[in-house]
Coordinates of C-alpha atoms and ligand atoms in Angstrom, one line a residue:
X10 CA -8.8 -42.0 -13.0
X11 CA -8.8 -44.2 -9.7
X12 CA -4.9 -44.8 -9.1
X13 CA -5.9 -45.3 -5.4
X14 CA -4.4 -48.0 -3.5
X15 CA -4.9 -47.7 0.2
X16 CA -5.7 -50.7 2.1
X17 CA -3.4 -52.8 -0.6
X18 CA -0.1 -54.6 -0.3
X19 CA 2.6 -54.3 -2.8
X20 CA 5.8 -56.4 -3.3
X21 CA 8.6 -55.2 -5.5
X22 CA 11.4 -57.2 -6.0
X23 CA 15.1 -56.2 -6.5
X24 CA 13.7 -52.5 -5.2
X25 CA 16.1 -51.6 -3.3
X26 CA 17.9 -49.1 -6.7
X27 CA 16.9 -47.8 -9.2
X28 CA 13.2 -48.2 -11.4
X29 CA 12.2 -50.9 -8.7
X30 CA 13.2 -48.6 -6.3
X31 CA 11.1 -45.5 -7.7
X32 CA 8.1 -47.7 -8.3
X33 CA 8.1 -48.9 -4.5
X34 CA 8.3 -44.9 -3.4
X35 CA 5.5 -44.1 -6.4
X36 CA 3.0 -47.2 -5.4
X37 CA 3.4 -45.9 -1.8
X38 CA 2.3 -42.0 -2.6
X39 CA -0.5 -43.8 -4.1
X40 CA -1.2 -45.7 -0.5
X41 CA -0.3 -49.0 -0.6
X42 CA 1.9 -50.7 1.8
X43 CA 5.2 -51.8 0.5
X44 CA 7.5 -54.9 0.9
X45 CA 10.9 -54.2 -0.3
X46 CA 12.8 -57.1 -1.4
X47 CA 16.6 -56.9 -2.4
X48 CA 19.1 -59.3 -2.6
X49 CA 21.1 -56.9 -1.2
X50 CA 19.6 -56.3 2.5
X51 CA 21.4 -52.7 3.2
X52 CA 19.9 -51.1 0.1
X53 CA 16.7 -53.2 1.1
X54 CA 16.5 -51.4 4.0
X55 CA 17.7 -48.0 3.3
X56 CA 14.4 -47.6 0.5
X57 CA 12.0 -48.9 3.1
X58 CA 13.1 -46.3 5.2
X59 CA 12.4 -43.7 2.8
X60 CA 8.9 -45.4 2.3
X61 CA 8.0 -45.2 5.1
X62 CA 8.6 -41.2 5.0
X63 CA 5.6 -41.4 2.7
X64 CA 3.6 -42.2 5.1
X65 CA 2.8 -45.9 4.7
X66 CA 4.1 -49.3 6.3
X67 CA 7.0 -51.0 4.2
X68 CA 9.4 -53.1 5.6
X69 CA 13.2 -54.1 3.4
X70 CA 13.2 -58.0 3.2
X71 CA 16.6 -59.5 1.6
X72 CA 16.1 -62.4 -0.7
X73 CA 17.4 -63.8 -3.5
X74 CA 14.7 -64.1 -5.8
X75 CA 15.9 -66.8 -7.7
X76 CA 16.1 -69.1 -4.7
X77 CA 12.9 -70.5 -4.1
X78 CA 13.0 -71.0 -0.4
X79 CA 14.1 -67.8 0.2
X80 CA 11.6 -66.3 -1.7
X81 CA 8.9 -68.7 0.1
X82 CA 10.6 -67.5 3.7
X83 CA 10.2 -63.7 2.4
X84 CA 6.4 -63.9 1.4
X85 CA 5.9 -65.3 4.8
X86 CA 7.7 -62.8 6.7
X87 CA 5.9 -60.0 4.1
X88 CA 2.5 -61.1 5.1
X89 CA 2.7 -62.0 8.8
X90 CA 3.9 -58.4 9.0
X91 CA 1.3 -55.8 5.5
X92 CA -1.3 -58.7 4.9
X93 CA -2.0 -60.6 1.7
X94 CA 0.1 -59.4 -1.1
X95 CA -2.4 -57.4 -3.9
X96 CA 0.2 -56.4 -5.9
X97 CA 3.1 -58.2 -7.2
X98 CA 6.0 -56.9 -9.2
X99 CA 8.6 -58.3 -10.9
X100 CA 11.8 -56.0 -11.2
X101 CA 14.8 -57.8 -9.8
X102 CA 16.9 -58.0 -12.7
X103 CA 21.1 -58.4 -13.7
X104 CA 22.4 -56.9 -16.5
X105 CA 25.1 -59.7 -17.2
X106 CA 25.0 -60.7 -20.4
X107 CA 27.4 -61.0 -23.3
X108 CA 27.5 -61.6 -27.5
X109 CA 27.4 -65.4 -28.0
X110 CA 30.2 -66.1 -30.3
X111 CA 32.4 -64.8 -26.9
X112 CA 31.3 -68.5 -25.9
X113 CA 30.3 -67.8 -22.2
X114 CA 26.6 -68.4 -23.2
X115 CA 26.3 -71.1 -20.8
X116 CA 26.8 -69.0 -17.6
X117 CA 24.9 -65.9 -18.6
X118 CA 22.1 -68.0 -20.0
X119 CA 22.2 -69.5 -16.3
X120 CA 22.4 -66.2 -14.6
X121 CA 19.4 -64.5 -16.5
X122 CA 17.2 -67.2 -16.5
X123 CA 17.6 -67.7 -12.9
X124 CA 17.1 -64.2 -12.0
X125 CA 14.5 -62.8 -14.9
X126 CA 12.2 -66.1 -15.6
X127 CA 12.4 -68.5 -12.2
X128 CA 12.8 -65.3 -9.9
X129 CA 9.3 -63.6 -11.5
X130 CA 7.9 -67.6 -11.3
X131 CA 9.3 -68.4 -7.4
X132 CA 7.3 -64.6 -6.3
X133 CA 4.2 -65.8 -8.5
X134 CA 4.2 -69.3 -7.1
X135 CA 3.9 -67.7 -3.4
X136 CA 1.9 -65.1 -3.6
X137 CA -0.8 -66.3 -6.4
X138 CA -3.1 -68.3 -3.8
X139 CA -3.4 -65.0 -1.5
X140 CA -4.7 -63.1 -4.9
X141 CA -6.7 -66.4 -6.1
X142 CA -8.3 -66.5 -2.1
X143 CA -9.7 -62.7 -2.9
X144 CA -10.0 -63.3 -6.3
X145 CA -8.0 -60.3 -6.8
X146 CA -4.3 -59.1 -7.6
X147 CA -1.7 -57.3 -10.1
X148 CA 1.3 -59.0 -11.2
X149 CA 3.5 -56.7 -13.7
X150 CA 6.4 -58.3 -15.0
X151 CA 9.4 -56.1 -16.2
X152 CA 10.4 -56.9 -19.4
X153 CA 12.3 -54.4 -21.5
X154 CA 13.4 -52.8 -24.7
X155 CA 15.6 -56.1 -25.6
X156 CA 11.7 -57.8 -26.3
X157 CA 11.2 -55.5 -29.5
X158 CA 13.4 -57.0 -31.9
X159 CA 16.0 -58.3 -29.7
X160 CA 19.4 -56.4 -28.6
X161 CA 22.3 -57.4 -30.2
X162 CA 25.1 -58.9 -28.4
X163 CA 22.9 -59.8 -25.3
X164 CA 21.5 -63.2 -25.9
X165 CA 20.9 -64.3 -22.8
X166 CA 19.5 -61.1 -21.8
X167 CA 17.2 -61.0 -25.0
X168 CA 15.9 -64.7 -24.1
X169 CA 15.0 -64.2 -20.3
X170 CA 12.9 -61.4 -20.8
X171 CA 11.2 -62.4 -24.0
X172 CA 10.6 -65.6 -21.8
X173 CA 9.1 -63.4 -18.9
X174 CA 6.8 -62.1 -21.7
X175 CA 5.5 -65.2 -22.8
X176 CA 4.9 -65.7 -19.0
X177 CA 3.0 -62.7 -18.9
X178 CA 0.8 -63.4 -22.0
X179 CA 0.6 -66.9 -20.3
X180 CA -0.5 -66.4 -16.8
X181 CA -2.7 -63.4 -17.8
X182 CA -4.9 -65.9 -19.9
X183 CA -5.0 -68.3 -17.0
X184 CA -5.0 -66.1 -14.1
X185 CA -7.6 -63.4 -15.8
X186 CA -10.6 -65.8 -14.4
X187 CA -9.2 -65.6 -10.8
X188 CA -9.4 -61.6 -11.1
X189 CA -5.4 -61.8 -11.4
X190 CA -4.1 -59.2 -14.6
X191 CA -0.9 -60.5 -15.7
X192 CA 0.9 -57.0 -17.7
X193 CA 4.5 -56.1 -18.4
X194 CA 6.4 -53.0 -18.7
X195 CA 9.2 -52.7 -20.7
X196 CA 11.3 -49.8 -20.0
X197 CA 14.0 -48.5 -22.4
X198 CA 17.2 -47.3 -21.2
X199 CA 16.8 -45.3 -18.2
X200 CA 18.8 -43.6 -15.9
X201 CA 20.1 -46.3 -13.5
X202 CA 23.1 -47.7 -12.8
X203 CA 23.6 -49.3 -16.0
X204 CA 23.4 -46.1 -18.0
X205 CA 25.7 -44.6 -16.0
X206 CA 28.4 -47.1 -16.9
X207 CA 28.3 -46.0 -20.9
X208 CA 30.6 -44.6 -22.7
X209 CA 30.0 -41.2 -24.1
X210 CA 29.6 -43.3 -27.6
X211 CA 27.3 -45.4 -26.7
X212 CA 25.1 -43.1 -24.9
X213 CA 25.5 -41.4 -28.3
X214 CA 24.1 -44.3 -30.3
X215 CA 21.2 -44.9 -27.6
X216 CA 20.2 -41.2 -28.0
X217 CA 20.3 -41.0 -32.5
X218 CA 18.4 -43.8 -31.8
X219 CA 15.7 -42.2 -29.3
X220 CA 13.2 -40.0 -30.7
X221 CA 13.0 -38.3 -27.7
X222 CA 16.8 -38.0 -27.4
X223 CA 16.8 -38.7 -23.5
X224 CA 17.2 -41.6 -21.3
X225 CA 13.9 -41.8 -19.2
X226 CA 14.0 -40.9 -15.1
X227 CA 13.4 -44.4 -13.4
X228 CA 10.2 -42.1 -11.7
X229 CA 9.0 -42.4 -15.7
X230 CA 8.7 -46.4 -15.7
X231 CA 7.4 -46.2 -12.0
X232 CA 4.2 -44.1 -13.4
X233 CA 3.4 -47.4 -15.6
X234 CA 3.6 -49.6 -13.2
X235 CA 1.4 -47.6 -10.5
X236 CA -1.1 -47.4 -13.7
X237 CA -1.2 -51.3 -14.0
X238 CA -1.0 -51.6 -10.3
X239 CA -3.9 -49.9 -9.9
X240 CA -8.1 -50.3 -10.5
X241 CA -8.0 -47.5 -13.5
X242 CA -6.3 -50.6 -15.5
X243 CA -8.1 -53.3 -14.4
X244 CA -9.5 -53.8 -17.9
X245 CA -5.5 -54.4 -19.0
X246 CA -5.0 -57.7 -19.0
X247 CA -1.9 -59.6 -20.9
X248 CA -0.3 -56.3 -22.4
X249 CA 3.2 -55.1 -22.7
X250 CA 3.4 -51.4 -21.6
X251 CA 6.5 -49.5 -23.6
X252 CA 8.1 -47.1 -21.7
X253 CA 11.1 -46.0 -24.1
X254 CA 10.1 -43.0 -25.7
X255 CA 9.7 -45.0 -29.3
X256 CA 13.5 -46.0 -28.8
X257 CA 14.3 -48.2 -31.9
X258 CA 16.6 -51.1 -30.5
X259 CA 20.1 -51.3 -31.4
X260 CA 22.6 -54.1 -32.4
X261 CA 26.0 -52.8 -31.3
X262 CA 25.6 -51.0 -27.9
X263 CA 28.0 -53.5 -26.3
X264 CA 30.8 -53.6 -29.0
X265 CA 32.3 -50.3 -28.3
X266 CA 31.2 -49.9 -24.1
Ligands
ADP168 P1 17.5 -51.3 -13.1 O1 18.3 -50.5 -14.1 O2 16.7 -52.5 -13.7 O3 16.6 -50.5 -12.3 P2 19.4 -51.8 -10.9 O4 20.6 -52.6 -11.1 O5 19.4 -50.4 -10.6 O6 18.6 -52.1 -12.3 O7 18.4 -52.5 -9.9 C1 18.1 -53.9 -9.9 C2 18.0 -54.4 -8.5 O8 17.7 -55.8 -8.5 C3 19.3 -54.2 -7.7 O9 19.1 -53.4 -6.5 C4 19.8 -55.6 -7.4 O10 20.5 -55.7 -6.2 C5 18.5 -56.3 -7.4 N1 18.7 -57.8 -7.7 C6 19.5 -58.3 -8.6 N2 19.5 -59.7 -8.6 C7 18.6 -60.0 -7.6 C8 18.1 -61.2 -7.1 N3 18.5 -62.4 -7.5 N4 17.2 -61.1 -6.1 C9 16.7 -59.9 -5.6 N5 17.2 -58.8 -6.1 C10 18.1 -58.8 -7.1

């Protein structure tokens, strides 16, 4: 299986933690070059770092992906300094999000739209005429357990990623005939930062609710991304990669946390 990618250019945003983080380090032992983007420029840095201990070039660059001109300023910087960007991904992602009847819906819908669905479109919008130029690129979208059937008491969270599905099936119908393949993963719960957070009965729930029984490692998702990042899928085009060991979505995780 060719997972080779030397001589390409990845961007990953919100990398600097957790299964953005791991995918930067796994794309890199695979040989591509890596742009780190974080909104938050020390952890930015500090995984670029440790990229670059695998033996490639990758540089930390701080932007907020939601803000389009900073995400236009970073793309700029990104290839002035690796080259055209072959590989886009879409991680950067807040887990704020609350049950609608507590009323704040307006706020959180704000929040995750702005991060999940304009933050995937700002990185698209600059890097899609580099990949359309070499008629060539791989744009994976992270979606996430929430598009199965929805998560309870996280709408805002359930509606930005099933939106950055639709993108996905979108842009991968349009894109497809510029060489572009549009795919998403959708992790489950994972060991991050999030996960951490839980109470012991919530983890409980997650878990009688995991046929597996575990939480995946963040290096777990970052093996499906370097799959779609790389020629062995080029074939995948428009598809929703579940990584959540067959985890069957919950409606109360937030009620007792
Ligand atoms: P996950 O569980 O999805 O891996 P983390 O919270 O560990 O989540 O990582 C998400 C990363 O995305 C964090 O490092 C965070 O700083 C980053 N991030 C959040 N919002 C933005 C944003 N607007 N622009 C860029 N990065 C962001």
């Amino acid at each position: 299986m060719d997972c080779d990618l030397t001589d390409k250019t990845a961007l990953i945003s919100g990398s600097g933690r957790g299964m953005g983080r791991a995918s930067a380090e796994e794309l890199a032992r695979n040989g591509a070059d890596v742009v780190v983007n974080d909104v938050d420029e020390a952890v930015a840095e500090e995984t670029a770092a440790d990229v670059r201990d695998l033996g490639v070039d990758a540089i930390g660059v701080p932007a907020d992906v939601s803000d389009g001109a900073e995400v236009a300023a970073m793309v700029e910087t990104a290839v002035d300094e690796l080259g055209p960007i072959d590989i886009l991904v879409n991680n950067a992602g807040v887990g704020d999000s609350g049950p609608f009847l507590d009323g704040e819906y307006d706020e959180t819908f704000e929040l995750n739209l702005d991060v999940h669905l304009h933050g995937a479109l700002n990185c698209t919008r600059e890097v899609v005429d580099g990949m359309v130029e070499q008629q060539y690129g791989k744009i994976i979208n992270f979606t996430s357990i929430h598009t199965k059937n929805g998560v309870g008491m996280s709408p805002a969270y359930d509606v930005a990623k099933y939106s950055l599905l639709g993108l996905t099936k979108s842009l991968a119908l349009e894109l497809g005939r510029e060489g572009i393949r549009v795919n998403a993963v959708a992790p489950g719960w994972a060991n991050t930062r999030l996960t951490e957070g839980f109470s012991d009965a919530v983890t409980e729930q997650i878990l009688d609710n995991n046929p597996l029984g575990r939480f995946a490692e963040p290096e777990e998702v970052a093996d499906a991304v370097a799959f779609l990042a790389a020629p062995a899928s080029d074939y995948i085009n428009g598809h929703e990669l579940r990584v959540d060991g067959g985890q069957v979505p919950i409606d109360s995780w937030r009620l007792d946390s």
